[in-house]
Amino acid sequence: MPVVILECRGVSLHYQGGDGAAGREVLRGVSFTLKAGERLNVVGPSGGGKSTLLRLLNRFEDPDQGKVLFHGKDLRTYDPLEIRRRIALTLQTPVMFDGTVRDNLLRRPRERRAALTEADLRGALEDVALDATFLDRVAGELSGGEKQRVAMARVLLMRPEVLLLDEPTSALDPVAAGHLIETVTTLNQEKGLTLVVVSHDLNVVRRLSGRLLFLAGGEVIVDAETCASLEHPTHPAVRDFLAGSLP
């Protein structure tokens, strides 16, 4: 039976206002569990707390109230660098360093870089549906979809248990977006990689399938076992979002 790998218990986070202004509550009492091997789609209007939630899961932020558990232990008890290796985050706009794709794949912590072989690099590219000829390509000359997959390959070389994706298809054309969806689905199904995907694009969510977490106003509005709950929404916030009334 799959084990619970991540859990949020009553997580709240406030951002302080500047010059004495009132602060803003970004997340309010967020609770959910995530089992190993699951695909969790985090959906909702802009400003609902989706990307902030990913930052909490990756320990770029810590909650003001509540806790995030990883394998049953408070995330704050782990070294942040260890967490970012085991719970890896890929950003909306992939970061490419100067040089070739090989140079980019080798941009890892020193202890991991020394252990990487040519076979590791080729295998990482194969995992994201790129062939070995890409190793000697100039990273800055790649297409948006290719950069996104190289960034994902770089992350996969850290052997993460959980992959967090923040709007992974937002800057891609439909064909590149389709390739990326196929890639992450294959990683989940064949390698058991646990996925948490933030997306505004409901077509992406439907194609990924898996569980659904709908966030609005920093709160969990829907926590459903399947994305099918989007087809017949009962909560007004979900209906408004689907109707385009919420950004």
Short mmCIF file of C-alpha atoms in Angstrom, two decimals:
data_model
loop_
_atom_site.label_atom_id
_atom_site.label_comp_id
_atom_site.label_asym_id
_atom_site.label_seq_id
_atom_site.Cartn_x
_atom_site.Cartn_y
_atom_site.Cartn_z
CA MET A 1 0.00 0.00 0.00
CA PRO A 2 1.42 3.44 -0.93
CA VAL A 3 2.78 5.39 2.02
CA VAL A 4 2.04 9.03 2.78
CA ILE A 5 5.10 10.93 1.59
CA LEU A 6 3.95 14.54 2.15
CA GLU A 7 1.32 16.03 4.42
CA CYS A 8 0.15 19.55 5.21
CA ARG A 9 -1.57 20.02 8.57
CA GLY A 10 -3.38 23.32 9.09
CA VAL A 11 -0.75 25.30 7.21
CA SER A 12 -1.10 29.10 7.20
CA LEU A 13 1.29 31.75 5.91
CA HIS A 14 1.18 35.56 6.13
CA TYR A 15 3.28 38.08 4.25
CA GLN A 16 4.03 41.23 6.21
CA GLY A 17 3.06 44.57 4.66
CA GLY A 18 5.64 47.31 4.22
CA ASP A 19 5.71 50.67 6.04
CA GLY A 20 3.22 49.53 8.65
CA ALA A 21 0.67 48.29 6.13
CA ALA A 22 -1.48 45.32 7.07
CA GLY A 23 -0.10 41.93 6.11
CA ARG A 24 -1.68 39.50 3.68
CA GLU A 25 -2.73 35.94 4.46
CA VAL A 26 -1.53 33.81 1.55
CA LEU A 27 -2.49 30.37 2.87
CA ARG A 28 -5.11 29.62 5.47
CA GLY A 29 -5.49 26.27 7.24
CA VAL A 30 -4.33 24.17 4.29
CA SER A 31 -4.47 20.43 4.97
CA PHE A 32 -3.99 17.46 2.63
CA THR A 33 -1.95 14.28 2.26
CA LEU A 34 0.03 13.00 -0.71
CA LYS A 35 0.95 9.34 -1.17
CA ALA A 36 4.06 8.09 -2.92
CA GLY A 37 3.49 7.72 -6.65
CA GLU A 38 0.45 10.00 -6.80
CA ARG A 39 -0.16 12.82 -9.27
CA LEU A 40 -1.63 15.89 -7.58
CA ASN A 41 -2.93 18.78 -9.69
CA VAL A 42 -3.12 22.11 -7.84
CA VAL A 43 -5.62 24.39 -9.58
CA GLY A 44 -7.31 27.70 -8.84
CA PRO A 45 -7.45 31.42 -9.61
CA SER A 46 -4.42 33.72 -9.60
CA GLY A 47 -3.36 34.75 -6.11
CA GLY A 48 -4.95 31.67 -4.58
CA GLY A 49 -1.70 30.43 -3.04
CA LYS A 50 -0.74 27.70 -5.51
CA SER A 51 2.88 28.70 -6.16
CA THR A 52 3.33 29.65 -2.50
CA LEU A 53 2.30 26.12 -1.57
CA LEU A 54 5.06 24.71 -3.79
CA ARG A 55 7.57 27.01 -2.08
CA LEU A 56 6.48 25.62 1.30
CA LEU A 57 6.84 22.03 0.10
CA ASN A 58 10.36 22.86 -1.13
CA ARG A 59 11.29 24.83 2.06
CA PHE A 60 11.80 28.17 0.35
CA GLU A 61 9.18 29.31 2.87
CA ASP A 62 8.16 28.02 6.30
CA PRO A 63 4.57 28.22 7.58
CA ASP A 64 3.53 30.65 10.32
CA GLN A 65 1.09 28.07 11.66
CA GLY A 66 0.69 24.34 11.14
CA LYS A 67 3.33 22.06 9.70
CA VAL A 68 4.45 20.26 6.56
CA LEU A 69 5.49 16.64 7.11
CA PHE A 70 7.84 14.64 4.87
CA HIS A 71 7.85 10.92 5.66
CA GLY A 72 6.10 11.81 8.91
CA LYS A 73 8.75 14.33 10.08
CA ASP A 74 8.38 18.10 10.25
CA LEU A 75 10.00 19.57 7.15
CA ARG A 76 11.79 22.13 9.35
CA THR A 77 13.85 19.35 10.94
CA TYR A 78 15.53 18.61 7.59
CA ASP A 79 18.42 20.50 6.06
CA PRO A 80 16.94 22.76 3.34
CA LEU A 81 19.47 21.55 0.75
CA GLU A 82 18.57 17.93 1.45
CA ILE A 83 14.88 18.74 1.01
CA ARG A 84 15.52 20.50 -2.31
CA ARG A 85 17.27 17.39 -3.58
CA ARG A 86 14.51 15.04 -2.45
CA ILE A 87 11.58 17.37 -3.25
CA ALA A 88 12.71 19.08 -6.45
CA LEU A 89 11.10 22.19 -7.93
CA THR A 90 11.05 23.11 -11.62
CA LEU A 91 10.14 26.70 -12.34
CA GLN A 92 7.74 28.22 -14.83
CA THR A 93 10.67 29.71 -16.79
CA PRO A 94 13.56 27.22 -16.94
CA VAL A 95 17.00 28.52 -16.01
CA MET A 96 19.76 27.73 -18.51
CA PHE A 97 23.41 28.41 -17.68
CA ASP A 98 26.07 29.36 -20.23
CA GLY A 99 27.56 26.49 -22.19
CA THR A 100 26.25 23.21 -23.50
CA VAL A 101 23.47 20.97 -22.27
CA ARG A 102 26.18 18.77 -20.73
CA ASP A 103 27.49 21.77 -18.78
CA ASN A 104 23.97 22.45 -17.55
CA LEU A 105 23.39 18.87 -16.44
CA LEU A 106 26.64 18.98 -14.48
CA ARG A 107 25.56 22.11 -12.56
CA ARG A 108 24.82 20.08 -9.45
CA PRO A 109 26.11 20.07 -5.86
CA ARG A 110 29.78 19.03 -5.76
CA GLU A 111 29.13 15.62 -4.18
CA ARG A 112 26.59 14.70 -6.87
CA ARG A 113 28.60 16.18 -9.77
CA ALA A 114 31.62 13.99 -9.03
CA ALA A 115 29.49 10.85 -9.14
CA LEU A 116 27.83 11.52 -12.51
CA THR A 117 28.88 9.44 -15.50
CA GLU A 118 28.26 9.92 -19.21
CA ALA A 119 25.67 7.15 -18.96
CA ASP A 120 23.89 9.10 -16.21
CA LEU A 121 23.69 12.19 -18.43
CA ARG A 122 22.43 10.21 -21.41
CA GLY A 123 19.91 8.41 -19.22
CA ALA A 124 18.58 11.67 -17.81
CA LEU A 125 18.01 13.02 -21.32
CA GLU A 126 16.35 9.77 -22.35
CA ASP A 127 14.01 10.09 -19.36
CA VAL A 128 12.76 13.41 -20.75
CA ALA A 129 12.56 12.17 -24.36
CA LEU A 130 15.74 13.87 -25.65
CA ASP A 131 18.53 11.93 -27.36
CA ALA A 132 22.21 12.02 -26.48
CA THR A 133 23.07 14.41 -29.33
CA PHE A 134 21.61 17.19 -27.17
CA LEU A 135 24.55 16.92 -24.76
CA ASP A 136 26.74 19.03 -27.04
CA ARG A 137 24.04 21.51 -28.07
CA VAL A 138 24.35 25.10 -26.84
CA ALA A 139 21.74 25.40 -24.08
CA GLY A 140 20.80 28.98 -24.91
CA GLU A 141 19.85 28.00 -28.47
CA LEU A 142 17.25 25.40 -27.49
CA SER A 143 13.53 25.90 -27.95
CA GLY A 144 11.34 26.64 -24.94
CA GLY A 145 10.13 23.06 -24.73
CA GLU A 146 13.67 21.68 -25.01
CA LYS A 147 14.91 24.00 -22.26
CA GLN A 148 12.07 22.88 -20.01
CA ARG A 149 13.00 19.24 -20.53
CA VAL A 150 16.72 19.87 -19.99
CA ALA A 151 15.88 21.65 -16.73
CA MET A 152 13.80 18.64 -15.74
CA ALA A 153 16.64 16.25 -16.64
CA ARG A 154 18.99 18.30 -14.44
CA VAL A 155 16.55 17.93 -11.55
CA LEU A 156 16.09 14.18 -12.17
CA LEU A 157 19.84 13.64 -11.79
CA MET A 158 19.37 14.46 -8.09
CA ARG A 159 17.09 11.38 -7.82
CA PRO A 160 14.17 13.25 -6.22
CA GLU A 161 11.27 11.45 -4.59
CA VAL A 162 8.83 14.26 -5.42
CA LEU A 163 8.80 16.57 -8.43
CA LEU A 164 7.07 19.95 -8.09
CA LEU A 165 6.14 21.66 -11.36
CA ASP A 166 5.01 25.29 -11.40
CA GLU A 167 2.99 26.08 -14.56
CA PRO A 168 5.29 23.83 -16.64
CA THR A 169 3.50 24.38 -19.96
CA SER A 170 2.64 28.09 -19.69
CA ALA A 171 5.41 29.24 -22.05
CA LEU A 172 5.17 26.30 -24.47
CA ASP A 173 3.33 25.84 -27.73
CA PRO A 174 0.66 23.08 -27.81
CA VAL A 175 2.99 20.48 -29.36
CA ALA A 176 5.79 21.10 -26.84
CA ALA A 177 3.25 21.14 -24.01
CA GLY A 178 1.93 17.77 -25.16
CA HIS A 179 5.44 16.29 -25.19
CA LEU A 180 6.08 17.58 -21.67
CA ILE A 181 2.83 16.11 -20.35
CA GLU A 182 3.71 12.74 -21.88
CA THR A 183 7.17 12.92 -20.31
CA VAL A 184 6.03 13.62 -16.75
CA THR A 185 3.22 11.04 -17.04
CA THR A 186 5.76 8.41 -18.11
CA LEU A 187 8.08 9.34 -15.23
CA ASN A 188 5.18 8.90 -12.84
CA GLN A 189 3.89 5.63 -14.29
CA GLU A 190 7.19 3.89 -15.04
CA LYS A 191 9.49 5.25 -12.33
CA GLY A 192 6.95 5.95 -9.59
CA LEU A 193 7.93 9.62 -9.32
CA THR A 194 5.44 11.55 -7.18
CA LEU A 195 4.17 14.69 -8.94
CA VAL A 196 2.66 17.96 -7.73
CA VAL A 197 1.67 20.13 -10.69
CA VAL A 198 0.40 23.72 -10.51
CA SER A 199 -1.45 24.74 -13.66
CA HIS A 200 -4.02 27.24 -14.90
CA ASP A 201 -4.57 25.17 -18.03
CA LEU A 202 -7.46 22.79 -17.47
CA ASN A 203 -6.53 20.82 -20.59
CA VAL A 204 -3.18 20.06 -18.96
CA VAL A 205 -4.93 19.02 -15.75
CA ARG A 206 -7.32 16.72 -17.58
CA ARG A 207 -4.52 15.09 -19.55
CA LEU A 208 -2.40 14.52 -16.46
CA SER A 209 -5.45 13.25 -14.54
CA GLY A 210 -4.76 12.17 -10.97
CA ARG A 211 -5.91 13.97 -7.84
CA LEU A 212 -7.22 17.52 -7.65
CA LEU A 213 -6.59 20.24 -5.08
CA PHE A 214 -8.49 23.48 -5.79
CA LEU A 215 -7.13 26.54 -3.96
CA ALA A 216 -8.88 29.91 -3.78
CA GLY A 217 -8.19 32.73 -1.35
CA GLY A 218 -5.47 30.63 0.25
CA GLU A 219 -7.89 27.86 1.26
CA VAL A 220 -8.51 24.34 0.02
CA ILE A 221 -11.93 24.45 -1.63
CA VAL A 222 -11.85 20.98 -3.19
CA ASP A 223 -9.67 17.96 -2.40
CA ALA A 224 -10.81 15.22 -4.77
CA GLU A 225 -9.47 11.81 -5.74
CA THR A 226 -9.87 12.55 -9.45
CA CYS A 227 -9.99 15.56 -11.74
CA ALA A 228 -13.44 14.42 -12.86
CA SER A 229 -14.85 16.65 -10.13
CA LEU A 230 -14.12 19.58 -12.46
CA GLU A 231 -16.76 18.34 -14.87
CA HIS A 232 -19.65 18.82 -12.46
CA PRO A 233 -18.51 21.38 -9.85
CA THR A 234 -20.70 22.10 -6.86
CA HIS A 235 -18.71 24.88 -5.16
CA PRO A 236 -19.41 28.44 -6.45
CA ALA A 237 -15.70 29.35 -6.58
CA VAL A 238 -14.97 26.36 -8.82
CA ARG A 239 -17.92 27.15 -11.07
CA ASP A 240 -16.79 30.79 -11.36
CA PHE A 241 -13.24 29.71 -12.20
CA LEU A 242 -14.41 27.32 -14.90
CA ALA A 243 -16.72 29.99 -16.31
CA GLY A 244 -13.82 32.42 -16.56
CA SER A 245 -15.13 34.77 -13.89
CA LEU A 246 -11.97 34.36 -11.83
CA PRO A 247 -8.50 35.09 -13.31
#
